[in-house]
PDB file of C-alpha atoms and ligand atoms in Angstrom:
ATOM      1  CA  UNK A1121      21.298  11.701  10.226  1.00  0.00           C
ATOM      2  CA  UNK A1122      20.375   8.186   9.083  1.00  0.00           C
ATOM      3  CA  UNK A1123      16.711   7.640   8.286  1.00  0.00           C
ATOM      4  CA  UNK A1124      14.581   5.336  10.441  1.00  0.00           C
ATOM      5  CA  UNK A1125      13.948   2.099   8.607  1.00  0.00           C
ATOM      6  CA  UNK A1126      10.478   0.525   8.687  1.00  0.00           C
ATOM      7  CA  UNK A1127      11.032  -2.538   6.488  1.00  0.00           C
ATOM      8  CA  UNK A1128      14.267  -4.358   5.784  1.00  0.00           C
ATOM      9  CA  UNK A1129      14.155  -6.973   3.071  1.00  0.00           C
ATOM     10  CA  UNK A1130      17.136  -9.295   2.980  1.00  0.00           C
ATOM     11  CA  UNK A1131      17.711 -11.628   0.034  1.00  0.00           C
ATOM     12  CA  UNK A1132      14.010 -12.048  -0.533  1.00  0.00           C
ATOM     13  CA  UNK A1133      13.118 -14.468  -3.310  1.00  0.00           C
ATOM     14  CA  UNK A1134       9.431 -15.107  -4.068  1.00  0.00           C
ATOM     15  CA  UNK A1135       8.041 -18.135  -5.830  1.00  0.00           C
ATOM     16  CA  UNK A1136       4.686 -19.005  -7.316  1.00  0.00           C
ATOM     17  CA  UNK A1137       5.064 -22.766  -7.425  1.00  0.00           C
ATOM     18  CA  UNK A1138       8.480 -23.285  -9.026  1.00  0.00           C
ATOM     19  CA  UNK A1139       8.494 -19.932 -10.802  1.00  0.00           C
ATOM     20  CA  UNK A1140      10.575 -17.131  -9.368  1.00  0.00           C
ATOM     21  CA  UNK A1141       8.704 -13.801  -9.354  1.00  0.00           C
ATOM     22  CA  UNK A1142      11.162 -11.752  -7.256  1.00  0.00           C
ATOM     23  CA  UNK A1143      14.847 -12.540  -7.062  1.00  0.00           C
ATOM     24  CA  UNK A1144      17.314 -11.901  -4.217  1.00  0.00           C
ATOM     25  CA  UNK A1145      15.777  -8.595  -3.231  1.00  0.00           C
ATOM     26  CA  UNK A1146      17.577  -6.572  -0.576  1.00  0.00           C
ATOM     27  CA  UNK A1147      16.208  -3.143   0.235  1.00  0.00           C
ATOM     28  CA  UNK A1148      15.272  -0.873   3.132  1.00  0.00           C
ATOM     29  CA  UNK A1149      12.056   1.120   3.210  1.00  0.00           C
ATOM     30  CA  UNK A1150      12.287   4.236   5.395  1.00  0.00           C
ATOM     31  CA  UNK A1151       9.672   4.868   8.055  1.00  0.00           C
ATOM     32  CA  UNK A1152       8.961   8.403   6.907  1.00  0.00           C
ATOM     33  CA  UNK A1153       7.298   9.508   3.722  1.00  0.00           C
ATOM     34  CA  UNK A1154       6.049   7.841   0.584  1.00  0.00           C
ATOM     35  CA  UNK A1155       7.970   5.152  -1.293  1.00  0.00           C
ATOM     36  CA  UNK A1156       6.829   4.353  -4.842  1.00  0.00           C
ATOM     37  CA  UNK A1157       7.441   1.095  -6.720  1.00  0.00           C
ATOM     38  CA  UNK A1158       7.530   1.496 -10.494  1.00  0.00           C
ATOM     39  CA  UNK A1159       8.399  -0.808 -13.371  1.00  0.00           C
ATOM     40  CA  UNK A1160       6.785  -2.685 -16.246  1.00  0.00           C
ATOM     41  CA  UNK A1161       3.805  -4.935 -15.720  1.00  0.00           C
ATOM     42  CA  UNK A1162       4.816  -8.317 -14.326  1.00  0.00           C
ATOM     43  CA  UNK A1163       8.115  -7.124 -12.812  1.00  0.00           C
ATOM     44  CA  UNK A1164       7.027  -8.133  -9.300  1.00  0.00           C
ATOM     45  CA  UNK A1165       5.788  -4.861  -7.752  1.00  0.00           C
ATOM     46  CA  UNK A1166       2.567  -6.291  -6.344  1.00  0.00           C
ATOM     47  CA  UNK A1167       4.300  -9.452  -5.161  1.00  0.00           C
ATOM     48  CA  UNK A1168       6.802  -7.418  -3.139  1.00  0.00           C
ATOM     49  CA  UNK A1169       4.096  -5.157  -1.772  1.00  0.00           C
ATOM     50  CA  UNK A1170       2.099  -8.181  -0.605  1.00  0.00           C
ATOM     51  CA  UNK A1171       5.215  -9.544   1.150  1.00  0.00           C
ATOM     52  CA  UNK A1172       5.069  -6.507   3.427  1.00  0.00           C
ATOM     53  CA  UNK A1173       1.815  -7.559   5.093  1.00  0.00           C
ATOM     54  CA  UNK A1174       1.770 -11.291   4.389  1.00  0.00           C
ATOM     55  CA  UNK A1175      -1.056 -10.927   1.916  1.00  0.00           C
ATOM     56  CA  UNK A1176       0.716 -13.516  -0.243  1.00  0.00           C
ATOM     57  CA  UNK A1177       0.125 -16.131   2.442  1.00  0.00           C
ATOM     58  CA  UNK A1178      -3.307 -16.751   0.984  1.00  0.00           C
ATOM     59  CA  UNK A1179      -2.055 -17.206  -2.603  1.00  0.00           C
ATOM     60  CA  UNK A1180      -1.871 -20.928  -3.444  1.00  0.00           C
ATOM     61  CA  UNK A1181       1.668 -22.049  -4.290  1.00  0.00           C
ATOM     62  CA  UNK A1182       3.328 -18.900  -2.963  1.00  0.00           C
ATOM     63  CA  UNK A1183       6.549 -19.220  -0.981  1.00  0.00           C
ATOM     64  CA  UNK A1184       9.332 -16.920   0.067  1.00  0.00           C
ATOM     65  CA  UNK A1185      12.940 -17.257   1.154  1.00  0.00           C
ATOM     66  CA  UNK A1186      15.023 -14.576   2.837  1.00  0.00           C
ATOM     67  CA  UNK A1187      13.870 -12.180   5.504  1.00  0.00           C
ATOM     68  CA  UNK A1188      11.343  -9.385   5.788  1.00  0.00           C
ATOM     69  CA  UNK A1189      11.777  -7.319   8.945  1.00  0.00           C
ATOM     70  CA  UNK A1190       9.202  -4.821  10.214  1.00  0.00           C
ATOM     71  CA  UNK A1191      10.764  -2.530  12.805  1.00  0.00           C
ATOM     72  CA  UNK A1192      13.466  -5.165  13.175  1.00  0.00           C
ATOM     73  CA  UNK A1193      11.026  -8.050  13.803  1.00  0.00           C
ATOM     74  CA  UNK A1194      10.854 -10.998  11.428  1.00  0.00           C
ATOM     75  CA  UNK A1195       7.428 -10.662   9.782  1.00  0.00           C
ATOM     76  CA  UNK A1196       7.452 -14.349   8.900  1.00  0.00           C
ATOM     77  CA  UNK A1197       8.673 -15.498  12.314  1.00  0.00           C
ATOM     78  CA  UNK A1198       6.902 -18.270  14.207  1.00  0.00           C
ATOM     79  CA  UNK A1199       5.434 -15.860  16.733  1.00  0.00           C
ATOM     80  CA  UNK A1200       3.769 -13.570  14.173  1.00  0.00           C
ATOM     81  CA  UNK A1201       0.013 -13.666  13.731  1.00  0.00           C
ATOM     82  CA  UNK A1202      -0.757 -12.736  10.099  1.00  0.00           C
ATOM     83  CA  UNK A1203      -4.051 -11.143  11.153  1.00  0.00           C
ATOM     84  CA  UNK A1204      -2.184  -8.802  13.489  1.00  0.00           C
ATOM     85  CA  UNK A1205       0.427  -8.093  10.833  1.00  0.00           C
ATOM     86  CA  UNK A1206      -2.373  -6.960   8.515  1.00  0.00           C
ATOM     87  CA  UNK A1207      -3.747  -4.685  11.206  1.00  0.00           C
ATOM     88  CA  UNK A1208      -0.345  -3.027  11.545  1.00  0.00           C
ATOM     89  CA  UNK A1209       0.148  -2.887   7.782  1.00  0.00           C
ATOM     90  CA  UNK A1210      -3.028  -1.845   5.974  1.00  0.00           C
ATOM     91  CA  UNK A1211      -3.599  -2.334   2.270  1.00  0.00           C
ATOM     92  CA  UNK A1212      -5.679  -0.737  -0.480  1.00  0.00           C
ATOM     93  CA  UNK A1213      -6.065  -2.398  -3.870  1.00  0.00           C
ATOM     94  CA  UNK A1214      -6.556  -1.245  -7.434  1.00  0.00           C
ATOM     95  CA  UNK A1215     -10.204  -2.222  -7.509  1.00  0.00           C
ATOM     96  CA  UNK A1216     -12.038  -0.808  -4.554  1.00  0.00           C
ATOM     97  CA  UNK A1217     -13.650  -3.683  -2.692  1.00  0.00           C
ATOM     98  CA  UNK A1218     -16.135  -2.412  -0.113  1.00  0.00           C
ATOM     99  CA  UNK A1219     -18.113  -5.065   1.711  1.00  0.00           C
ATOM    100  CA  UNK A1220     -21.743  -5.286   0.541  1.00  0.00           C
ATOM    101  CA  UNK A1221     -23.026  -3.563   3.637  1.00  0.00           C
ATOM    102  CA  UNK A1222     -23.427   0.004   4.869  1.00  0.00           C
ATOM    103  CA  UNK A1223     -20.767   2.703   4.817  1.00  0.00           C
ATOM    104  CA  UNK A1224     -20.711   2.624   8.611  1.00  0.00           C
ATOM    105  CA  UNK A1225     -20.329  -1.157   8.840  1.00  0.00           C
ATOM    106  CA  UNK A1226     -17.462  -1.148   6.351  1.00  0.00           C
ATOM    107  CA  UNK A1227     -15.403   1.079   8.617  1.00  0.00           C
ATOM    108  CA  UNK A1228     -16.651  -0.482  11.849  1.00  0.00           C
ATOM    109  CA  UNK A1229     -15.803  -4.029  10.744  1.00  0.00           C
ATOM    110  CA  UNK A1230     -12.091  -4.036  11.612  1.00  0.00           C
ATOM    111  CA  UNK A1231     -12.681  -1.950  14.726  1.00  0.00           C
ATOM    112  CA  UNK A1232     -15.070  -4.600  16.046  1.00  0.00           C
ATOM    113  CA  UNK A1233     -12.654  -7.360  15.106  1.00  0.00           C
ATOM    114  CA  UNK A1234      -9.613  -5.881  16.817  1.00  0.00           C
ATOM    115  CA  UNK A1235     -10.880  -3.673  19.642  1.00  0.00           C
ATOM    116  CA  UNK A1236     -13.523  -3.841  22.305  1.00  0.00           C
ATOM    117  CA  UNK A1237     -15.408  -0.545  21.967  1.00  0.00           C
ATOM    118  CA  UNK A1238     -18.661   0.862  23.237  1.00  0.00           C
ATOM    119  CA  UNK A1239     -21.188   1.974  20.625  1.00  0.00           C
ATOM    120  CA  UNK A1240     -20.273   5.619  21.291  1.00  0.00           C
ATOM    121  CA  UNK A1241     -16.545   4.923  20.916  1.00  0.00           C
ATOM    122  CA  UNK A1242     -17.217   2.949  17.744  1.00  0.00           C
ATOM    123  CA  UNK A1243     -19.107   5.898  16.269  1.00  0.00           C
ATOM    124  CA  UNK A1244     -16.276   8.278  17.142  1.00  0.00           C
ATOM    125  CA  UNK A1245     -13.666   6.003  15.590  1.00  0.00           C
ATOM    126  CA  UNK A1246     -15.708   5.530  12.413  1.00  0.00           C
ATOM    127  CA  UNK A1247     -16.032   9.302  12.082  1.00  0.00           C
ATOM    128  CA  UNK A1248     -12.299   9.798  12.674  1.00  0.00           C
ATOM    129  CA  UNK A1249     -11.402   7.233  10.004  1.00  0.00           C
ATOM    130  CA  UNK A1250     -13.823   8.749   7.484  1.00  0.00           C
ATOM    131  CA  UNK A1251     -12.366  12.186   8.203  1.00  0.00           C
ATOM    132  CA  UNK A1252      -8.829  10.853   7.795  1.00  0.00           C
ATOM    133  CA  UNK A1253      -9.851   9.492   4.390  1.00  0.00           C
ATOM    134  CA  UNK A1254     -11.417  12.847   3.399  1.00  0.00           C
ATOM    135  CA  UNK A1255     -14.834  11.217   3.023  1.00  0.00           C
ATOM    136  CA  UNK A1256     -16.736  12.313   6.134  1.00  0.00           C
ATOM    137  CA  UNK A1257     -18.359  15.436   4.671  1.00  0.00           C
ATOM    138  CA  UNK A1258     -19.683  13.461   1.713  1.00  0.00           C
ATOM    139  CA  UNK A1259     -21.252  10.630   3.712  1.00  0.00           C
ATOM    140  CA  UNK A1260     -22.022  11.955   7.201  1.00  0.00           C
ATOM    141  CA  UNK A1261     -25.760  12.104   6.554  1.00  0.00           C
ATOM    142  CA  UNK A1262     -26.025   8.633   4.951  1.00  0.00           C
ATOM    143  CA  UNK A1263     -23.753   6.418   7.010  1.00  0.00           C
ATOM    144  CA  UNK A1264     -26.254   3.571   6.863  1.00  0.00           C
ATOM    145  CA  UNK A1265     -26.658   3.632   3.097  1.00  0.00           C
ATOM    146  CA  UNK A1266     -25.079   0.771   1.106  1.00  0.00           C
ATOM    147  CA  UNK A1267     -21.391   1.349   0.412  1.00  0.00           C
ATOM    148  CA  UNK A1268     -21.818   0.005  -3.101  1.00  0.00           C
ATOM    149  CA  UNK A1269     -24.004   3.003  -3.946  1.00  0.00           C
ATOM    150  CA  UNK A1270     -21.025   5.364  -3.603  1.00  0.00           C
ATOM    151  CA  UNK A1271     -19.061   6.526  -6.661  1.00  0.00           C
ATOM    152  CA  UNK A1272     -15.853   4.683  -7.559  1.00  0.00           C
ATOM    153  CA  UNK A1273     -13.676   7.365  -6.035  1.00  0.00           C
ATOM    154  CA  UNK A1274     -15.746   7.443  -2.859  1.00  0.00           C
ATOM    155  CA  UNK A1275     -15.585   3.645  -2.613  1.00  0.00           C
ATOM    156  CA  UNK A1276     -11.812   3.797  -2.843  1.00  0.00           C
ATOM    157  CA  UNK A1277     -11.662   6.422  -0.079  1.00  0.00           C
ATOM    158  CA  UNK A1278     -13.997   4.210   1.965  1.00  0.00           C
ATOM    159  CA  UNK A1279     -11.519   1.347   1.590  1.00  0.00           C
ATOM    160  CA  UNK A1280      -8.797   3.728   2.777  1.00  0.00           C
ATOM    161  CA  UNK A1281     -10.972   4.680   5.774  1.00  0.00           C
ATOM    162  CA  UNK A1282     -11.599   1.005   6.518  1.00  0.00           C
ATOM    163  CA  UNK A1283      -7.852   0.338   6.521  1.00  0.00           C
ATOM    164  CA  UNK A1284      -7.033   3.452   8.588  1.00  0.00           C
ATOM    165  CA  UNK A1285      -9.697   2.693  11.202  1.00  0.00           C
ATOM    166  CA  UNK A1286      -7.606  -0.004  12.899  1.00  0.00           C
ATOM    167  CA  UNK A1287      -4.664   2.403  13.256  1.00  0.00           C
ATOM    168  CA  UNK A1288      -2.016   0.810  11.074  1.00  0.00           C
ATOM    169  CA  UNK A1289       1.616   1.925  11.181  1.00  0.00           C
ATOM    170  CA  UNK A1290       1.962   1.412   7.451  1.00  0.00           C
ATOM    171  CA  UNK A1291      -0.337   1.771   4.457  1.00  0.00           C
ATOM    172  CA  UNK A1292       0.275  -0.109   1.218  1.00  0.00           C
ATOM    173  CA  UNK A1293      -1.423   1.038  -1.972  1.00  0.00           C
ATOM    174  CA  UNK A1294      -1.452  -1.137  -5.092  1.00  0.00           C
ATOM    175  CA  UNK A1295      -2.298   1.102  -8.064  1.00  0.00           C
ATOM    176  CA  UNK A1296      -5.036   2.731  -5.987  1.00  0.00           C
ATOM    177  CA  UNK A1297      -6.124   5.207  -8.630  1.00  0.00           C
ATOM    178  CA  UNK A1298      -5.772   3.311 -11.870  1.00  0.00           C
ATOM    179  CA  UNK A1299      -9.527   2.687 -12.132  1.00  0.00           C
ATOM    180  CA  UNK A1300     -10.457   6.282 -11.215  1.00  0.00           C
ATOM    181  CA  UNK A1301     -11.148   9.453 -13.179  1.00  0.00           C
ATOM    182  CA  UNK A1302      -8.696  12.382 -12.884  1.00  0.00           C
ATOM    183  CA  UNK A1303     -10.584  14.207 -10.135  1.00  0.00           C
ATOM    184  CA  UNK A1304     -10.959  11.084  -7.986  1.00  0.00           C
ATOM    185  CA  UNK A1305      -7.308  10.272  -8.705  1.00  0.00           C
ATOM    186  CA  UNK A1306      -6.232  13.688  -7.457  1.00  0.00           C
ATOM    187  CA  UNK A1307      -8.115  13.110  -4.190  1.00  0.00           C
ATOM    188  CA  UNK A1308      -6.449   9.747  -3.644  1.00  0.00           C
ATOM    189  CA  UNK A1309      -3.021  11.223  -4.430  1.00  0.00           C
ATOM    190  CA  UNK A1310      -3.669  14.041  -1.968  1.00  0.00           C
ATOM    191  CA  UNK A1311      -4.482  11.467   0.710  1.00  0.00           C
ATOM    192  CA  UNK A1312      -1.425   9.362  -0.053  1.00  0.00           C
ATOM    193  CA  UNK A1313       0.797  12.414   0.396  1.00  0.00           C
ATOM    194  CA  UNK A1314      -0.959  13.471   3.571  1.00  0.00           C
ATOM    195  CA  UNK A1315      -0.667   9.992   5.091  1.00  0.00           C
ATOM    196  CA  UNK A1316       3.004   9.932   4.139  1.00  0.00           C
ATOM    197  CA  UNK A1317       3.592  12.825   6.517  1.00  0.00           C
ATOM    198  CA  UNK A1318       2.584  10.739   9.521  1.00  0.00           C
ATOM    199  CA  UNK A1319       3.114   7.098   8.624  1.00  0.00           C
ATOM    200  CA  UNK A1320       4.979   4.790   6.291  1.00  0.00           C
ATOM    201  CA  UNK A1321       3.334   4.672   2.871  1.00  0.00           C
ATOM    202  CA  UNK A1322       4.279   2.423  -0.038  1.00  0.00           C
ATOM    203  CA  UNK A1323       2.511   2.836  -3.375  1.00  0.00           C
ATOM    204  CA  UNK A1324       2.751   0.732  -6.511  1.00  0.00           C
ATOM    205  CA  UNK A1325       1.981   2.710  -9.616  1.00  0.00           C
ATOM    206  CA  UNK A1326       2.541   2.258 -13.325  1.00  0.00           C
ATOM    207  CA  UNK A1327       1.900   5.987 -13.683  1.00  0.00           C
ATOM    208  CA  UNK A1328       5.263   7.743 -13.668  1.00  0.00           C
ATOM    209  CA  UNK A1329       3.740  11.194 -13.268  1.00  0.00           C
ATOM    210  CA  UNK A1330       1.908   9.930 -10.210  1.00  0.00           C
ATOM    211  CA  UNK A1331       5.118   8.600  -8.674  1.00  0.00           C
ATOM    212  CA  UNK A1332       6.811  11.918  -9.301  1.00  0.00           C
ATOM    213  CA  UNK A1333       3.910  13.802  -7.681  1.00  0.00           C
ATOM    214  CA  UNK A1334       3.453  11.728  -4.544  1.00  0.00           C
ATOM    215  CA  UNK A1335       6.654   9.855  -3.713  1.00  0.00           C
ATOM    216  CA  UNK A1336       9.652  10.982  -1.691  1.00  0.00           C
ATOM    217  CA  UNK A1337      11.651   8.087  -3.096  1.00  0.00           C
ATOM    218  CA  UNK A1338      11.097   5.701  -5.966  1.00  0.00           C
ATOM    219  CA  UNK A1339      12.243   2.142  -6.557  1.00  0.00           C
ATOM    220  CA  UNK A1340      12.465   0.852 -10.120  1.00  0.00           C
ATOM    221  CA  UNK A1341      12.008  -2.887 -10.642  1.00  0.00           C
ATOM    222  CA  UNK A1342      12.641  -4.973 -13.709  1.00  0.00           C
ATOM    223  CA  UNK A1343      12.007  -8.711 -14.152  1.00  0.00           C
ATOM    224  CA  UNK A1344      11.812  -9.383 -10.427  1.00  0.00           C
ATOM    225  CA  UNK A1345      14.894  -7.371  -9.491  1.00  0.00           C
ATOM    226  CA  UNK A1346      15.412  -3.982  -7.892  1.00  0.00           C
ATOM    227  CA  UNK A1347      17.374  -1.871 -10.352  1.00  0.00           C
ATOM    228  CA  UNK A1348      17.672   1.285  -8.250  1.00  0.00           C
ATOM    229  CA  UNK A1349      15.926   3.188  -5.473  1.00  0.00           C
ATOM    230  CA  UNK A1350      16.631   6.888  -4.983  1.00  0.00           C
ATOM    231  CA  UNK A1351      14.947  10.157  -4.038  1.00  0.00           C
ATOM    232  CA  UNK A1352      12.223  10.564  -6.668  1.00  0.00           C
ATOM    233  CA  UNK A1353      13.563  13.773  -8.212  1.00  0.00           C
ATOM    234  CA  UNK A1354      17.009  12.241  -8.592  1.00  0.00           C
ATOM    235  CA  UNK A1355      15.697   9.017 -10.069  1.00  0.00           C
ATOM    236  CA  UNK A1356      13.637  10.893 -12.629  1.00  0.00           C
ATOM    237  CA  UNK A1357      16.217  13.522 -13.559  1.00  0.00           C
ATOM    238  CA  UNK A1358      19.410  11.552 -13.234  1.00  0.00           C
ATOM    239  CA  UNK A1359      18.890   7.783 -13.305  1.00  0.00           C
ATOM    240  CA  UNK A1360      22.068   5.863 -12.504  1.00  0.00           C
ATOM    241  CA  UNK A1361      21.285   2.742 -14.470  1.00  0.00           C
ATOM    242  CA  UNK A1362      20.715   2.496 -18.235  1.00  0.00           C
ATOM    243  CA  UNK A1363      17.649   0.259 -17.679  1.00  0.00           C
ATOM    244  CA  UNK A1364      16.011   2.969 -15.577  1.00  0.00           C
ATOM    245  CA  UNK A1365      16.769   5.638 -18.121  1.00  0.00           C
ATOM    246  CA  UNK A1366      15.357   3.513 -20.945  1.00  0.00           C
ATOM    247  CA  UNK A1367      12.173   2.827 -19.003  1.00  0.00           C
ATOM    248  CA  UNK A1368      11.676   6.485 -18.080  1.00  0.00           C
ATOM    249  CA  UNK A1369      12.198   7.552 -21.695  1.00  0.00           C
ATOM    250  CA  UNK A1370       9.662   4.973 -22.885  1.00  0.00           C
ATOM    251  CA  UNK A1371      12.293   2.896 -24.680  1.00  0.00           C
ATOM    252  CA  UNK A1372      12.270  -0.912 -24.636  1.00  0.00           C
ATOM    253  CA  UNK A1373      13.864  -2.376 -21.506  1.00  0.00           C
TER     254      UNK A1373
HETATM  255  N1  ADP B 405      -1.206 -15.408  -7.942  1.00  0.00           N
HETATM  256  C1  ADP B 405      -0.216 -15.668  -8.802  1.00  0.00           C
HETATM  257  N2  ADP B 405       0.038 -16.908  -9.222  1.00  0.00           N
HETATM  258  C2  ADP B 405       1.033 -17.169 -10.115  1.00  0.00           C
HETATM  259  N3  ADP B 405       1.854 -16.247 -10.616  1.00  0.00           N
HETATM  260  C3  ADP B 405       1.662 -14.979 -10.227  1.00  0.00           C
HETATM  261  C4  ADP B 405       0.615 -14.598  -9.310  1.00  0.00           C
HETATM  262  N4  ADP B 405       0.680 -13.261  -9.112  1.00  0.00           N
HETATM  263  C5  ADP B 405       1.695 -12.822  -9.880  1.00  0.00           C
HETATM  264  N5  ADP B 405       2.298 -13.833 -10.548  1.00  0.00           N
HETATM  265  C6  ADP B 405       3.454 -13.733 -11.468  1.00  0.00           C
HETATM  266  O1  ADP B 405       4.524 -13.134 -10.770  1.00  0.00           O
HETATM  267  C7  ADP B 405       5.182 -12.171 -11.597  1.00  0.00           C
HETATM  268  C8  ADP B 405       5.124 -10.797 -10.909  1.00  0.00           C
HETATM  269  O2  ADP B 405       3.770 -10.382 -10.884  1.00  0.00           O
HETATM  270  P1  ADP B 405       3.284  -9.094 -10.103  1.00  0.00           P
HETATM  271  O3  ADP B 405       3.924  -9.060  -8.781  1.00  0.00           O
HETATM  272  O4  ADP B 405       1.810  -9.094 -10.159  1.00  0.00           O
HETATM  273  O5  ADP B 405       3.895  -7.922 -11.016  1.00  0.00           O
HETATM  274  P2  ADP B 405       3.455  -6.393 -11.167  1.00  0.00           P
HETATM  275  O6  ADP B 405       2.648  -6.001  -9.991  1.00  0.00           O
HETATM  276  O7  ADP B 405       4.763  -5.664 -11.283  1.00  0.00           O
HETATM  277  O8  ADP B 405       2.686  -6.302 -12.454  1.00  0.00           O
HETATM  278  C9  ADP B 405       4.498 -12.217 -12.938  1.00  0.00           C
HETATM  279  O9  ADP B 405       5.225 -13.077 -13.775  1.00  0.00           O
HETATM  280  C10 ADP B 405       3.141 -12.792 -12.618  1.00  0.00           C
HETATM  281  O10 ADP B 405       2.633 -13.506 -13.724  1.00  0.00           O
HETATM  282 MG1   MG B 406       0.692  -5.325  -9.880  1.00  0.00          MG
END
């Protein structure tokens, strides 16, 4: 049975000014499970990830040719509202970036922006998002404390809760654990896997072990091009392309 496709990229080329960062990329990202992007620093992983929710729109000099389809709709079409796109496609960054306000307000922010809720509904939704991000038990008795007082790992899970609160269909993670200690990393990885069971998840990681733990399929990029994308176990045990094999073995690529 063919897999459902969430994103279709067709001949996508990304520019920063005149410089090409991603070249002629064509790939499909399935709706189910976790897709990892790996490859050396500067190969275009973050650029591609940001194409999936129009986060590049705000980067000066950025432009894109080709097509990015989300559920068959042109993400860059005239009718698309980038704010709505980012509600449907949530994103979590390497450095957690809570707003300098309370834990509660961080999660409530997007809910207030996108939905008209009573105070009671708002409280229920904030709780649900914090539970979904495996943070509720740790913060339930200090929801009005400043978010910036949380540990790094808790702040990252708060950012995940903030993104989940507005009920996205997709979550994008850009090296979400690379600033975290091993225990906090394990919690984030656990969440990524859990979310992958019910929504589309794409994670950029330079940590190969992390990709092999969390991802159903892995895409290897080099110098702005997709080299291969395959089920993670197959990519790691039996890469089809010499560049992939070299990278996985830690040889120069
Ligand atoms: N905001 C930006 N302005 C100009 N060039 C950028 C910007 N972001 C990334 N680039 C360039 O685009 C290329 C791909 O970068 P990036 O997508 O960040 O790679 P990765 O995430 O794989 O490390 C690199 O050459 C990088 O220098
Ligand atoms: Mg990056």
